[in-house]
XYZ file of C-alpha atoms in Angstrom:
137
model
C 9.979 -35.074 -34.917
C 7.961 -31.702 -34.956
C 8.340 -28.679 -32.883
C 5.001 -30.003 -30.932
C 6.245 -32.973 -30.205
C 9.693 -31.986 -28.566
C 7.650 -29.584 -26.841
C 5.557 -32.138 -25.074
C 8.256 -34.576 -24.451
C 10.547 -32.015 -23.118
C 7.225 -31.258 -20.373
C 6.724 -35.001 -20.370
C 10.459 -35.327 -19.159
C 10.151 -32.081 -17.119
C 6.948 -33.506 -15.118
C 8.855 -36.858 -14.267
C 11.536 -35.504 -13.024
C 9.832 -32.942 -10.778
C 7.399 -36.384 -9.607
C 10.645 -37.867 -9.026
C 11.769 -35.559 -6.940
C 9.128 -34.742 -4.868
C 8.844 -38.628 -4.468
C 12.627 -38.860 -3.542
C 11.804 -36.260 -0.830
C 8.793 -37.820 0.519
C 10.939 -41.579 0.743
C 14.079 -39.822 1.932
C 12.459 -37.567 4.637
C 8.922 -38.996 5.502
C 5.595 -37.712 5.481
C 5.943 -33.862 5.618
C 4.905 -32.295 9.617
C 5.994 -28.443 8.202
C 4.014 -26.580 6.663
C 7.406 -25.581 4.706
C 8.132 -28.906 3.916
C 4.303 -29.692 2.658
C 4.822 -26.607 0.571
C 8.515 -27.869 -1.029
C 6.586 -31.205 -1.856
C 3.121 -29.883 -3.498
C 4.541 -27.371 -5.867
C 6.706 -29.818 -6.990
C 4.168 -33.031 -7.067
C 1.390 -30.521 -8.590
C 3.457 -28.631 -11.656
C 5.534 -31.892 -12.178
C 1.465 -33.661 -12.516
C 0.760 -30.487 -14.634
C 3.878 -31.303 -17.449
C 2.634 -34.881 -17.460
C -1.124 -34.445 -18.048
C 0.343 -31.411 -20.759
C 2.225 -34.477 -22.388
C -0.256 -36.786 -22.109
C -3.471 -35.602 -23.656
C -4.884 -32.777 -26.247
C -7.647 -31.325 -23.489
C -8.169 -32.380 -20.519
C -12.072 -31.842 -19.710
C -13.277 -29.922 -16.823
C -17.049 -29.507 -16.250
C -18.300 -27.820 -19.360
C -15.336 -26.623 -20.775
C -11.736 -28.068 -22.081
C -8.096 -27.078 -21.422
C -5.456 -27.365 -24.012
C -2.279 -28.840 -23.052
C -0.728 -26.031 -23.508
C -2.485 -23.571 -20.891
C -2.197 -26.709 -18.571
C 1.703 -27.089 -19.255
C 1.712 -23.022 -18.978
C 0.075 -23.498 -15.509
C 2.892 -26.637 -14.522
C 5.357 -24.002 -15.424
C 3.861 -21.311 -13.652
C 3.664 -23.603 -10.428
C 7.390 -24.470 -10.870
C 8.274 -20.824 -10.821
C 6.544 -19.526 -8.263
C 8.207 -22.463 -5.981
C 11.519 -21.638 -7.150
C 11.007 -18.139 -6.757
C 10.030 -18.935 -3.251
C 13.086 -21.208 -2.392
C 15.308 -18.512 -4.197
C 13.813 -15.659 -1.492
C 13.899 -17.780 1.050
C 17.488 -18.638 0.362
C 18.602 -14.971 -0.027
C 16.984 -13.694 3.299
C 18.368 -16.808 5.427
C 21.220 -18.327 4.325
C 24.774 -16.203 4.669
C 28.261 -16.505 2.837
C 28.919 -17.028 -0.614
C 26.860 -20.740 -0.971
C 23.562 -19.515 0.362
C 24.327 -16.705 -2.386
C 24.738 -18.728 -5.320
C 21.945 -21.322 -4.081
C 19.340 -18.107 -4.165
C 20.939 -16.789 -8.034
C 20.630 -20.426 -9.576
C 17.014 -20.848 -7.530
C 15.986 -17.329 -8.844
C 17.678 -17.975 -12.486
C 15.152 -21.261 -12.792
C 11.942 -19.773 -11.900
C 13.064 -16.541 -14.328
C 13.459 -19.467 -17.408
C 10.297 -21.251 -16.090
C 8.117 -18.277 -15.967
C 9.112 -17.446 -19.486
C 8.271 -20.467 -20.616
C 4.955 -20.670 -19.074
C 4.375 -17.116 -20.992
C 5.173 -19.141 -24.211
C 2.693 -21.534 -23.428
C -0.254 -19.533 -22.600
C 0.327 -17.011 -25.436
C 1.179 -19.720 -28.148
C 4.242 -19.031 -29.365
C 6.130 -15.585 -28.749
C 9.259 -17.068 -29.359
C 8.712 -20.258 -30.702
C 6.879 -21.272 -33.834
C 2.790 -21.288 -33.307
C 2.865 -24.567 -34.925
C 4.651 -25.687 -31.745
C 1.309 -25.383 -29.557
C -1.298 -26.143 -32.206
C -4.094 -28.046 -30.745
C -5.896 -30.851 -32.721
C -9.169 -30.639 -32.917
């Protein structure tokens, strides 16, 4: 298997469970009536949709111009973080003792791994091989 290919499955895997999640929510808790709770649910339903579409196709059409999958797995990434980063704040300025703590360093710690790799994606390969995001034609 290439380097492109693990790459989309991993963001193929990524975007289901983040769907998965966000669905688990929704069924566990209802329809969201807090604007918190509407915000938990969309940035994980939209990067989670993000990683899939990345996964699914080359470019993804929009008006006159095309997105390669991997400026729209970059942006499914970039969603992720910015959530986590949120729930990782959130976590540090409310939540006391040693739990809340370590619930804001692992939240924080994910977006920080997330955000680089949406950096990887939209600059094609800092780290990585280039061949990883080459985009057929």
């Amino acid at each position: 298997m290439s380097t492109k290919q693990s790459v989309r499955r991993r963001f193929l895997g990524g975007g289901f469970v983040s769907l998965a999640i966000a669905g688990g929510l929704f069924v566990a808790f209802g329809a969201p009536t807090q604007l918190e709770d509407l915000l938990l649910l969309s940035w994980l339903a939209i990067g989670g949709l993000a990683l899939v579409v990345a996964a699914a196709v080359e470019r993804l059409p929009l008006g006159v111009v095309s997105v390669s999958w991997p400026r729209i797995g970059a942006v499914g990434l970039a969603v992720l973080a910015l959530g986590s980063s949120t729930v990782g704040f959130v976590q540090l300025l409310e939540v006391s003792g040693w739990v809340g703590l370590l619930n804001a360093v692992f939240a924080l710690g994910v977006a920080l791994i997330l955000a680089f790799g949406a950096l990887e994606c939209w600059f094609g390969g800092l780290q990585i091989d280039e061949d990883a995001f080459v985009v057929e034609a």
